[in-house]
Short mmCIF file of C-alpha atoms in Angstrom, two decimals:
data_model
loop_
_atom_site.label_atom_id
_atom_site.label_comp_id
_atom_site.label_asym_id
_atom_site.label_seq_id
_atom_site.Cartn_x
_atom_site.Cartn_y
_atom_site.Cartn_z
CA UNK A 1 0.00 0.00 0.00
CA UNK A 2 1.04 3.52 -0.19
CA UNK A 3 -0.03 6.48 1.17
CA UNK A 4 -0.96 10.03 -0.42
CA UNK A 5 1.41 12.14 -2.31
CA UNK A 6 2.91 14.45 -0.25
CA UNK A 7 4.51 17.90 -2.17
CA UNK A 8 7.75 18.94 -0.66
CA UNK A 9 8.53 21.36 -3.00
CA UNK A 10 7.77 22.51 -6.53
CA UNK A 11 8.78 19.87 -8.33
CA UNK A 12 9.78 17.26 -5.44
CA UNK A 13 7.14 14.66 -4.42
CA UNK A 14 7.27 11.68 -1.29
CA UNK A 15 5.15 8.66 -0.89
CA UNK A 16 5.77 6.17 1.82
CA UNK A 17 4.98 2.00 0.53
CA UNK A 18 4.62 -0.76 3.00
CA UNK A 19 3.81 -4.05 2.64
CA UNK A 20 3.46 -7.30 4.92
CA UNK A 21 7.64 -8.67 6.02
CA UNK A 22 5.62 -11.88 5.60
CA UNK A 23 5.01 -11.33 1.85
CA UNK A 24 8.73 -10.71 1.34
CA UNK A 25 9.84 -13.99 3.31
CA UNK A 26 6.86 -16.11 1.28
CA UNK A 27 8.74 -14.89 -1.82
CA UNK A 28 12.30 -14.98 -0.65
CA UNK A 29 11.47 -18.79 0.29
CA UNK A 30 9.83 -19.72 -2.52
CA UNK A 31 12.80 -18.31 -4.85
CA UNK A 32 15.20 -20.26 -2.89
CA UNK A 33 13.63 -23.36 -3.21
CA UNK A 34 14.01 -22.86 -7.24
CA UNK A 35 17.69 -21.57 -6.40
CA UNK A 36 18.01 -25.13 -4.60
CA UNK A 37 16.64 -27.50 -7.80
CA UNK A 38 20.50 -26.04 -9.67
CA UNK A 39 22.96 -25.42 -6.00
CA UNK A 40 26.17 -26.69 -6.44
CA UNK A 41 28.08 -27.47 -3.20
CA UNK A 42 30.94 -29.71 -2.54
CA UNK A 43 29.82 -33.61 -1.43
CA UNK A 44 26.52 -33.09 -3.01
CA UNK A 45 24.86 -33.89 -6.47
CA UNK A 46 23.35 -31.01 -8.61
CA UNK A 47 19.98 -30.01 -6.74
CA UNK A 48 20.24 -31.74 -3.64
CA UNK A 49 22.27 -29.60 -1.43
CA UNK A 50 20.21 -28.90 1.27
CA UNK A 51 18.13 -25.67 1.62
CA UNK A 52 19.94 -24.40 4.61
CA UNK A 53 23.02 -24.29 2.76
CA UNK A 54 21.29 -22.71 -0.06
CA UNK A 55 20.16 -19.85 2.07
CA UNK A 56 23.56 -19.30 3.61
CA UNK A 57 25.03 -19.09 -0.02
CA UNK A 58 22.09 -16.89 -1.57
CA UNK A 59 19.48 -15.24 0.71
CA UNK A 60 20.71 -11.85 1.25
CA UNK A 61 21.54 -12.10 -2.74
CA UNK A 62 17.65 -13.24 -3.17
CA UNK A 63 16.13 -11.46 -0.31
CA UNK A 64 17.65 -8.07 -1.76
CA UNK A 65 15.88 -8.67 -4.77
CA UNK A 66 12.84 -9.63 -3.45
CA UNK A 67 12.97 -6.33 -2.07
CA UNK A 68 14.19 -4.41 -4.86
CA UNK A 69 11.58 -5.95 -6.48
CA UNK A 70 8.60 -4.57 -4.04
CA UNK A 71 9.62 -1.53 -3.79
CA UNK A 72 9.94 -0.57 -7.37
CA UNK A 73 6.56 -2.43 -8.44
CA UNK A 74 4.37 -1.00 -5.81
CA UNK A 75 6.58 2.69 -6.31
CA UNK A 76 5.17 2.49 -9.87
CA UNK A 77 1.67 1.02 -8.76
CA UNK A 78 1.49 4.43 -6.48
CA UNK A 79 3.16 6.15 -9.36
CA UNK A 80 0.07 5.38 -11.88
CA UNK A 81 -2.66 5.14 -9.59
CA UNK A 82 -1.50 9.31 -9.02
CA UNK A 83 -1.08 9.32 -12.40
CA UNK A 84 2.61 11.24 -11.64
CA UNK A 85 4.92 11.55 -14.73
CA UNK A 86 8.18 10.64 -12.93
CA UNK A 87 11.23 12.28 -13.10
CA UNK A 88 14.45 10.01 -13.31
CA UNK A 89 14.68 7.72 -10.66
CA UNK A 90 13.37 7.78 -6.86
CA UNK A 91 15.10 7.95 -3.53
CA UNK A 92 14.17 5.00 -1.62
CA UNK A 93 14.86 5.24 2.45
CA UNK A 94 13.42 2.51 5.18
CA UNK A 95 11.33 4.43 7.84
CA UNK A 96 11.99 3.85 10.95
CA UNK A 97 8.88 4.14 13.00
CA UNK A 98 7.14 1.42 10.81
CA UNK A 99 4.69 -1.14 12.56
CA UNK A 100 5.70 -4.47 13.68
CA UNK A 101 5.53 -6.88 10.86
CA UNK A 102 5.48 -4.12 8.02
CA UNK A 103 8.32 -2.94 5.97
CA UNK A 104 7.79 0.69 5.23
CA UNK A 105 9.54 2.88 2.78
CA UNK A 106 9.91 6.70 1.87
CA UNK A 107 10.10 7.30 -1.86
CA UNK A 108 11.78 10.97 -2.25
CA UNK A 109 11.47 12.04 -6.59
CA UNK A 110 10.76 14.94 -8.49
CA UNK A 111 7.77 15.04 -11.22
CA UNK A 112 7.69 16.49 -14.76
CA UNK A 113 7.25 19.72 -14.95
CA UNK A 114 4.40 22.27 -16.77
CA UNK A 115 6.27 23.61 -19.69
CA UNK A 116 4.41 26.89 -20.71
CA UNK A 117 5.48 28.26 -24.15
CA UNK A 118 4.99 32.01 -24.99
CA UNK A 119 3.48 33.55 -27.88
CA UNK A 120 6.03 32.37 -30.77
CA UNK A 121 4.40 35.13 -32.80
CA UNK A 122 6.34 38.09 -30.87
CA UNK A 123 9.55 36.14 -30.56
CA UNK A 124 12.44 37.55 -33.24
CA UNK A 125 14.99 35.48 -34.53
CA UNK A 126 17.78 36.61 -36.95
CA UNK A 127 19.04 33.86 -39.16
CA UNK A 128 21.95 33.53 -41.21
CA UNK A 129 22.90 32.62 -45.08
CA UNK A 130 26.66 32.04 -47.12
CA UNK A 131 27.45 31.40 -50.43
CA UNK A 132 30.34 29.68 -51.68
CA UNK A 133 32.06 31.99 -54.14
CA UNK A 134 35.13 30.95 -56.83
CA UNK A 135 37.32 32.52 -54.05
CA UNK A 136 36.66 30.40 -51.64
CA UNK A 137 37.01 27.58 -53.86
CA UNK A 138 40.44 28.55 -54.51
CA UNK A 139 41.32 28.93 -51.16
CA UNK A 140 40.26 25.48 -50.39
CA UNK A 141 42.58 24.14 -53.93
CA UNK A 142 45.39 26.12 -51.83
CA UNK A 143 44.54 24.44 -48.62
CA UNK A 144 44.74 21.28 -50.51
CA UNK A 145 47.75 22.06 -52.60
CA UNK A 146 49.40 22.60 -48.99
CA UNK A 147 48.02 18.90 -47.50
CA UNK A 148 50.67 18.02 -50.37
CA UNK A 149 53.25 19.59 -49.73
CA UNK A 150 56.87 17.89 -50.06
CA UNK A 151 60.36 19.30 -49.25
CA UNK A 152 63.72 19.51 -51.23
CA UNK A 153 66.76 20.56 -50.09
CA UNK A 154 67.67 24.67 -50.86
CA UNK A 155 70.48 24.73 -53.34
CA UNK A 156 69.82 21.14 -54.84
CA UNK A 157 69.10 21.03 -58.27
CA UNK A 158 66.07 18.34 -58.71
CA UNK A 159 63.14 17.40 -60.91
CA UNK A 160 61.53 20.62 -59.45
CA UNK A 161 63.87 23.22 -59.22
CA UNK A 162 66.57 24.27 -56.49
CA UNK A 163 64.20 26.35 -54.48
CA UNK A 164 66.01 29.82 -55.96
CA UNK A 165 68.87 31.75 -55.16
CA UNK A 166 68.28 32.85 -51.74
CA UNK A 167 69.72 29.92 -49.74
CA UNK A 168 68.70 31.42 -46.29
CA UNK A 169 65.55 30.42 -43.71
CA UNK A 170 62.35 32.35 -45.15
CA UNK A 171 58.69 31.44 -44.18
CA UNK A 172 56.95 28.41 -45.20
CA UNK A 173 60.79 26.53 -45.23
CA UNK A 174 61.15 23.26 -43.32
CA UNK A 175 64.29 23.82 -41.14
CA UNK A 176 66.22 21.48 -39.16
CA UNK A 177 67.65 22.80 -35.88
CA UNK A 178 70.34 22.27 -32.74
CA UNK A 179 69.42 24.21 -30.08
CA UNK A 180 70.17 24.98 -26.46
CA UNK A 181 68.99 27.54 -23.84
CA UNK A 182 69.64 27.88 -20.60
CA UNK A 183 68.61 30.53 -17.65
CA UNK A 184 71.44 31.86 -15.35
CA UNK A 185 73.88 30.07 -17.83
CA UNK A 186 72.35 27.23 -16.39
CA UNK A 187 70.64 24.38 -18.99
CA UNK A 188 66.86 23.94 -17.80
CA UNK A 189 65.60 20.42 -18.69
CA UNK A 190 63.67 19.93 -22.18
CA UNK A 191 65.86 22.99 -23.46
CA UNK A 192 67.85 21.38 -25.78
CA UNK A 193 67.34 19.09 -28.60
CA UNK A 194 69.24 17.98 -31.67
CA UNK A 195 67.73 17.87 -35.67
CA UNK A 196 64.76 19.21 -34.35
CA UNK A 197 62.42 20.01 -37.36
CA UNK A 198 59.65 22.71 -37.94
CA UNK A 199 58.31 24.61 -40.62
CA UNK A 200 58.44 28.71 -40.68
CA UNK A 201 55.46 30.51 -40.42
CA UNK A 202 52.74 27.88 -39.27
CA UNK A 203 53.33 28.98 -35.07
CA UNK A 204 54.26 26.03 -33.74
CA UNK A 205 57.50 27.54 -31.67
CA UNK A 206 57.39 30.65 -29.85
CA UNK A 207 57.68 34.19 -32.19
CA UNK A 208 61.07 35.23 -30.85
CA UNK A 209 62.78 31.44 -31.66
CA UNK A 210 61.44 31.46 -35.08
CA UNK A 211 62.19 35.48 -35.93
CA UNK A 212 65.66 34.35 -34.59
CA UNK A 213 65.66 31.50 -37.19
CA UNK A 214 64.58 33.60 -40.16
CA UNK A 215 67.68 34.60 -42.24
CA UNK A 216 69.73 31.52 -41.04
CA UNK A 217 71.98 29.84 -43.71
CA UNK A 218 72.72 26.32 -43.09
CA UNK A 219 75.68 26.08 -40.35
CA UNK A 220 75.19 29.65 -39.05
CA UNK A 221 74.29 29.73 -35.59
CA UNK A 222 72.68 32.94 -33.54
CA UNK A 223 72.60 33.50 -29.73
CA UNK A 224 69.17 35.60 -28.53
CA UNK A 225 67.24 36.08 -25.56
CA UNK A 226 63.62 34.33 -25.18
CA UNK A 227 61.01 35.34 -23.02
CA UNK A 228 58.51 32.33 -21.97
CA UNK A 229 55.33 33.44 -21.30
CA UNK A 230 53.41 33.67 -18.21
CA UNK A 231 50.80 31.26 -18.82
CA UNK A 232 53.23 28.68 -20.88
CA UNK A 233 53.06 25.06 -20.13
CA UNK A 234 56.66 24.59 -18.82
CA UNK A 235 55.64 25.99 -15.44
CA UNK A 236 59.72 25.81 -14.52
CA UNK A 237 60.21 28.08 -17.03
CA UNK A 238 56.96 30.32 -17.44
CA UNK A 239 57.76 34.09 -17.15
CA UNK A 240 61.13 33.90 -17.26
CA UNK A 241 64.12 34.69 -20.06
CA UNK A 242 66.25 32.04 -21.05
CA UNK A 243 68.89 32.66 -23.74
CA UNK A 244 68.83 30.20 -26.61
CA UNK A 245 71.73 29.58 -29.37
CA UNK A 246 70.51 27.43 -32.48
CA UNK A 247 72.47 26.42 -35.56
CA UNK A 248 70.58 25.72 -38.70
CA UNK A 249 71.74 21.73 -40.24
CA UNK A 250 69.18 21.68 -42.32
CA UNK A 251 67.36 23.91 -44.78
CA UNK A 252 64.40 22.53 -47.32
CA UNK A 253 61.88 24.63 -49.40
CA UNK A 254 58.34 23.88 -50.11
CA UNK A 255 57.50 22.43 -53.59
CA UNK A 256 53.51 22.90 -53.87
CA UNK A 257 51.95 20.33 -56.60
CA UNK A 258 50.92 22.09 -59.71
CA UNK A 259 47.17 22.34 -60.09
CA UNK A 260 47.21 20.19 -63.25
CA UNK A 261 45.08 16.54 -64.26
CA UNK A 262 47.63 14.99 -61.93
CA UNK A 263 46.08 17.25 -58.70
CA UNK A 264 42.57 16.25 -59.92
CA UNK A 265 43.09 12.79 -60.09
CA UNK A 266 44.78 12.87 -56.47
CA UNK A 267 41.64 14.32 -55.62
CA UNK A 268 39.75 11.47 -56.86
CA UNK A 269 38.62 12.99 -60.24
CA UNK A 270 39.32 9.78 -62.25
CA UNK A 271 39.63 11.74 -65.67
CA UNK A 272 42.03 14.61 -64.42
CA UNK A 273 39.14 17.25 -65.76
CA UNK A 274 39.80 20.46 -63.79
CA UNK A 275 36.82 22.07 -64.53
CA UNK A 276 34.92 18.80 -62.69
CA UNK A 277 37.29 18.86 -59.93
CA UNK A 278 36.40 22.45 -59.19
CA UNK A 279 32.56 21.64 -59.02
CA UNK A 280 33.06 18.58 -56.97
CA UNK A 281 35.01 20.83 -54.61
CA UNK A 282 32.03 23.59 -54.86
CA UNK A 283 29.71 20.95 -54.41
CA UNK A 284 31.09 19.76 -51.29
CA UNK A 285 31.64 23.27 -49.71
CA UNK A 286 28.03 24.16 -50.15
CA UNK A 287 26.84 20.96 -48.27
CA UNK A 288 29.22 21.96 -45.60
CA UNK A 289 28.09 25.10 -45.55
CA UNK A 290 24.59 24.14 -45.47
CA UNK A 291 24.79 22.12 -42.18
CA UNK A 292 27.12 24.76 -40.58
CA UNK A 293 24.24 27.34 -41.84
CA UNK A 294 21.37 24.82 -40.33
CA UNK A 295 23.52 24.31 -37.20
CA UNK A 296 23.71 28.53 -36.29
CA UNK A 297 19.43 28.86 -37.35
CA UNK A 298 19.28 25.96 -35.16
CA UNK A 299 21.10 27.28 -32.14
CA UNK A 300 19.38 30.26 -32.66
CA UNK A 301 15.82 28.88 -32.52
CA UNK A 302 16.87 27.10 -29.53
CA UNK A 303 18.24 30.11 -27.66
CA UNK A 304 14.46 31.51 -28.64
CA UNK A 305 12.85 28.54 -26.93
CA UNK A 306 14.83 28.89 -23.74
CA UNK A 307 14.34 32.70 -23.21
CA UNK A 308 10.50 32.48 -24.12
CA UNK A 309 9.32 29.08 -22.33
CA UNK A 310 8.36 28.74 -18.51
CA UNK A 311 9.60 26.10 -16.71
CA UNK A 312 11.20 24.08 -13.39
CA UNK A 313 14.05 21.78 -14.13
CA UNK A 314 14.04 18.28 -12.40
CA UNK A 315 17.35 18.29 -10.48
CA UNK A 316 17.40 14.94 -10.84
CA UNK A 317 17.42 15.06 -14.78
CA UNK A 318 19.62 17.43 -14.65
CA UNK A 319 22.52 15.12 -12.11
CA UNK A 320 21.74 12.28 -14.57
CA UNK A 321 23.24 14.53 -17.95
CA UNK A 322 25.66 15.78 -15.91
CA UNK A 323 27.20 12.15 -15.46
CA UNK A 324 26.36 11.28 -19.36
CA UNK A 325 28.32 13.82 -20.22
CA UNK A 326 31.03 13.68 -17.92
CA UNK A 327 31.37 9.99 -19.21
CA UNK A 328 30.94 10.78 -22.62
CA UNK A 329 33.82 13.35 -22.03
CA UNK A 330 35.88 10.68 -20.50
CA UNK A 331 35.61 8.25 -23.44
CA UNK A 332 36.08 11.12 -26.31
CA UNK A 333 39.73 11.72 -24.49
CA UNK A 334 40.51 8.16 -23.97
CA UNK A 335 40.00 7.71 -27.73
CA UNK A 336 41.89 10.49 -28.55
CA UNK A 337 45.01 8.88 -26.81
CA UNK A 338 44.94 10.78 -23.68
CA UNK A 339 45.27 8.97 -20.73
CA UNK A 340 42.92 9.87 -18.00
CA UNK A 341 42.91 6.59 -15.67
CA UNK A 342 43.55 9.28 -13.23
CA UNK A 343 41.72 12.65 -14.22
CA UNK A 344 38.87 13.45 -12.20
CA UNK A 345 36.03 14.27 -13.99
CA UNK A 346 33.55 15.64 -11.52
CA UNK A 347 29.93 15.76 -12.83
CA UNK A 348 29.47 19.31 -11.76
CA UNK A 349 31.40 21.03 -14.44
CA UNK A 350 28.53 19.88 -16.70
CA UNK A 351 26.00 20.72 -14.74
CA UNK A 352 25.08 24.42 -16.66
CA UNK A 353 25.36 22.14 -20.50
CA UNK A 354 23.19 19.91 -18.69
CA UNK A 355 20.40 22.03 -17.41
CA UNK A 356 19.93 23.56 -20.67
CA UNK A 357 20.14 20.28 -22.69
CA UNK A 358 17.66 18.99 -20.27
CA UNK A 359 15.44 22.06 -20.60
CA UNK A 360 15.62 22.00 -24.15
CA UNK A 361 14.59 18.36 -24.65
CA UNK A 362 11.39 19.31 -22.38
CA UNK A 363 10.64 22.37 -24.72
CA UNK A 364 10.55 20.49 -27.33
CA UNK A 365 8.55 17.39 -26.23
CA UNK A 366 5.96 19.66 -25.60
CA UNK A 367 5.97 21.22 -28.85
CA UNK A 368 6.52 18.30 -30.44
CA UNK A 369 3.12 16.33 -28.43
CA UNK A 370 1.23 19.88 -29.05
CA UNK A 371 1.81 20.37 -32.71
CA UNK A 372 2.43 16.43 -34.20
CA UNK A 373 6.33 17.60 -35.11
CA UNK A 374 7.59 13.82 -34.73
CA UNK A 375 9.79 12.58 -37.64
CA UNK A 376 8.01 10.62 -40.70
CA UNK A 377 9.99 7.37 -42.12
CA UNK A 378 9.94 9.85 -45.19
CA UNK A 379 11.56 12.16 -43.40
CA UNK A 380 14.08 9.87 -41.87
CA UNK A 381 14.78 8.15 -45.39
CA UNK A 382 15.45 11.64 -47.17
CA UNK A 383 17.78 12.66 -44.41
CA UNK A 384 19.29 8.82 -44.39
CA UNK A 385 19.59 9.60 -48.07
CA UNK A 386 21.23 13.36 -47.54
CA UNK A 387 24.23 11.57 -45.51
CA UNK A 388 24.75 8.87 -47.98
CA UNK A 389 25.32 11.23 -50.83
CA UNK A 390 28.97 12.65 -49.68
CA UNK A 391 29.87 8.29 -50.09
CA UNK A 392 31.38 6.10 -52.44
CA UNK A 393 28.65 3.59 -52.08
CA UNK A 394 25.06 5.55 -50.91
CA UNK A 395 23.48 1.75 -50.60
CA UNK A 396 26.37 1.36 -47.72
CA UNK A 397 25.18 4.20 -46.02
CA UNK A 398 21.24 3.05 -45.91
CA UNK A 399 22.75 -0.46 -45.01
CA UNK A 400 24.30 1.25 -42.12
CA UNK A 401 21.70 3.18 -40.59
CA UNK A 402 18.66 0.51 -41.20
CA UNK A 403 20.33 -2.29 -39.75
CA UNK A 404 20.54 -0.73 -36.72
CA UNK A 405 17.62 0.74 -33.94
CA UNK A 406 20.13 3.16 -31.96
CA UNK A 407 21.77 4.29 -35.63
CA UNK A 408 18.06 5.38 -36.66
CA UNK A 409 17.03 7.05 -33.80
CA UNK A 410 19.88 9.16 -33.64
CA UNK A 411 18.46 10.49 -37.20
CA UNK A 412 14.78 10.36 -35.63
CA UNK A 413 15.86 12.74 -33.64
CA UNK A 414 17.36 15.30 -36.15
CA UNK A 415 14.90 15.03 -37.90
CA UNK A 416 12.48 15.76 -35.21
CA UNK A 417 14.45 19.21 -34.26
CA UNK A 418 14.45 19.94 -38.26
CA UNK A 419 10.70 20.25 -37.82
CA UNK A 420 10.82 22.19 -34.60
CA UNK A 421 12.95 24.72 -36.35
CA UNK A 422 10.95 25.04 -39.07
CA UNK A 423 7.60 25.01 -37.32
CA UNK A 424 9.26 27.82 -34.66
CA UNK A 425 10.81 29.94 -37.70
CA UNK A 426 7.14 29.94 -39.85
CA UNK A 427 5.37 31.44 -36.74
CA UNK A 428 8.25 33.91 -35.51
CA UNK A 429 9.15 37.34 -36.54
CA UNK A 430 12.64 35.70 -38.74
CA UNK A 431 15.03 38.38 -39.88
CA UNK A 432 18.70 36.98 -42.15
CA UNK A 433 21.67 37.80 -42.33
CA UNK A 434 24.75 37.59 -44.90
CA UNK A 435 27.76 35.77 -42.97
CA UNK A 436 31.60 35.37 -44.63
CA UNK A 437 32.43 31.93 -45.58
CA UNK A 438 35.17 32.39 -43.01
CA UNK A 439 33.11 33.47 -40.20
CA UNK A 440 30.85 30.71 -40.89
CA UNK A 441 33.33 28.25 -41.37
CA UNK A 442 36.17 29.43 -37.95
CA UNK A 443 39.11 27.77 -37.87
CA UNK A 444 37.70 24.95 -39.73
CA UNK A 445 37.98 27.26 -42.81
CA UNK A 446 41.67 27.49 -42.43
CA UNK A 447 42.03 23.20 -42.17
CA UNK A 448 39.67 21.89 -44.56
#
């Protein structure tokens, strides 16, 4: 049995279940004599150790289930006969004071909220739009060009040239160092290395050691001061000047491959037609820009939903999403290669990502149950379809998501927010604007 709902707070709900202890030892008995027909023990045949034994080896094992088992089935009995929508999982306590003979239990747990939408109508949104232009298509051919890169030694004639006259360490060379710095004429460890290699101009060593490296012939050396910043990983050496000597061994230009049939074909453009490789490289920048475009009207539509809807957040829903993404984080660096066996990953830095992710998914199950937004198997198939056109073999891609539950809700559930955007955007006040391909794009722009 269970008595009445009591409200502790807004969201946050108790009921106290009890039941008979008799019922639980009637079931904990009669579970142990089924344990008993497949006990093993030493001296005895398959099913015939006696029950006493049995009970010593499983009954706190069976008798925890038994209760487990109570609990949650008359927690959801109370739960429906309320009709609560429950939020994550209860808090289950023994009480104390319970009567002889009864086993009572407070269940502590928070309820769905009422999720009240404003007037989409009023709400403004400002939306963005791109274009891929020839510029940035050449930009992406250089980007490409410089994937390829290879190196030849200045000064050495070769099937490409010698690089040119000027023999010394310009940007965009590949040199090959010996260094050494120390502080207080005292070497500081991870200071000095031998043939160490980098190229000019792409900011992978600090500005003074490369501006000391520019003009460089191979065997000169130069002596300078360096000045590690504050905030620089070496902590033994942040904020302080060290003074560095390097000798150039090694000095290689950059040969960049010749947009020619030869490029094309590297590119995959079987025929070596330029003109085709340029589309295919159009085509593929407009589908990127496309999602990157979707992904900003998205986020923007979202941000809409937050500021306009009414609504308490379980705390519970919220702790849950804090440890899925915690762990998620966990496993994303452990694939990476970064060791964290060790790195504490408290669930409390996610908690803010959380909350909204959990208030968002509320928002929209409410406009989605309102309005009938859930994702057709049309739907689904066109955007199954949309993915599978950037592959070798589309059929591959179908294969791939079909044959799979998990796969297909995951594009379910794009889908779904597809139609929330859209539905959101035809009743709000939607203004656009023009963004650069390179704002659009970030950093990503610069790596393609």
């Amino acid at each position: 049995m269970a008595t009445a709902v009591e409200t502790l707070g807004k969201l946050e709900r108790r009921i106290t279940i009890s039941f008979p202890l008799t019922d639980v030892r009637t079931e904990v008995e009669k579970r142990l004599k089924v344990q008993a027909r497949t006990a093993k023990a030493p001296g005895f045949r398959p099913g015939k150790v006696p029950l006493k034994m049995v009970a010593a080896q499983y009954g706190y094992q069976i008798e925890t289930e038994v209760l487990n088992d109570k609990v949650g089935r008359a927690f959801n009995d109370a739960a429906n006969e309320n009709q609560l929508r429950v939020a994550g999982y209860p808090k289950i306590e023994p009480k104390e004071e319970a009567a002889d003979g009864v086993l009572a239990f407070d269940a502590t747990f928070e309820v769905y909220p009422e999720v009240v939408i404003g007037d989409l109508s009023g709400v403004e949104i400002e939306t963005v739009k791109a274009e891929v232009s020839e510029a940035e298509i050449d930009k992406t051919i250089d980007i490409l060009r410089k994937q390829r890169v290879h190196y030849h030694t200045k000064g050495e004639a070769g099937e490409h040239g010698d690089g040119g006259a000027d023999l010394s360490a310009q940007n965009g060379d590949k040199v090959t160092v010996d260094f050494v710095g120390s502080i207080d004429d005292v070497e500081f460890p991870g200071g000095k290395a031998d043939g160490y290699s980098f190229v000019l101009g792409e900011g992978r060593m600090l500005p003074e050691f490369e501006a000391a490296t520019i003009g460089l012939k191979v065997g000169e050396a130069k002596t300078f001061p360096l000045s590690f910043p504050e905030d620089y990983h070496g902590k033994d050496v942040a904020g302080k000047t060290a003074s560095f000597t390097i000798t150039l061994t090694k000095l290689e230009w950059a040969h960049l491959p010749q947009v020619d049939a030869e490029f094309a074909k590297s590119l995959g453009v079987a025929d070596g037609d330029l003109a085709k490789m340029r589309e295919d490289i159009k085509v593929n920048l407009e589908r990127e820009v496309a999602g990157r475009v979707k992904a900003r009207n998205k986020e923007s539509v979202m941000d809409a939903l937050v500021k306009v809807a009414e609504l308490d957040v379980p705390k519970t829903l919220i702790a849950q999403d804090s440890e899925r993404l915690a762990e998620m984080t966990r496993q994303d660096m452990a694939q990476r290669g970064m060791n964290v066996k060790d790195v504490p990953f408290p669930a409390e830095m996610f908690a803010e990502k959380a909350e909204r992710r959990v208030r968002l998914g509320l928002i929209l199950s409410q406009l989605v149950g309102t309005n009938k937004l859930q994702a057709t198997p049309e739907q689904v198939k066109a955007q199954v379809e949309d993915f599978a056109q950037s592959y070798e073999d589309p059929r591959e891609v179908l294969k791939y998501y079909y044959s799979d539950r998990q796969r297909l809700a995951e594009v379910e559930a794009l889908v779904l927010e597809e139609n929330v955007v859209n539905y959101v955007l035809g009743l709000s006040k939607v203004s656009s604007k023009a963004v650069a391909f390179d704002e659009l794009m970030g950093s990503n722009a610069q790596q393609a």
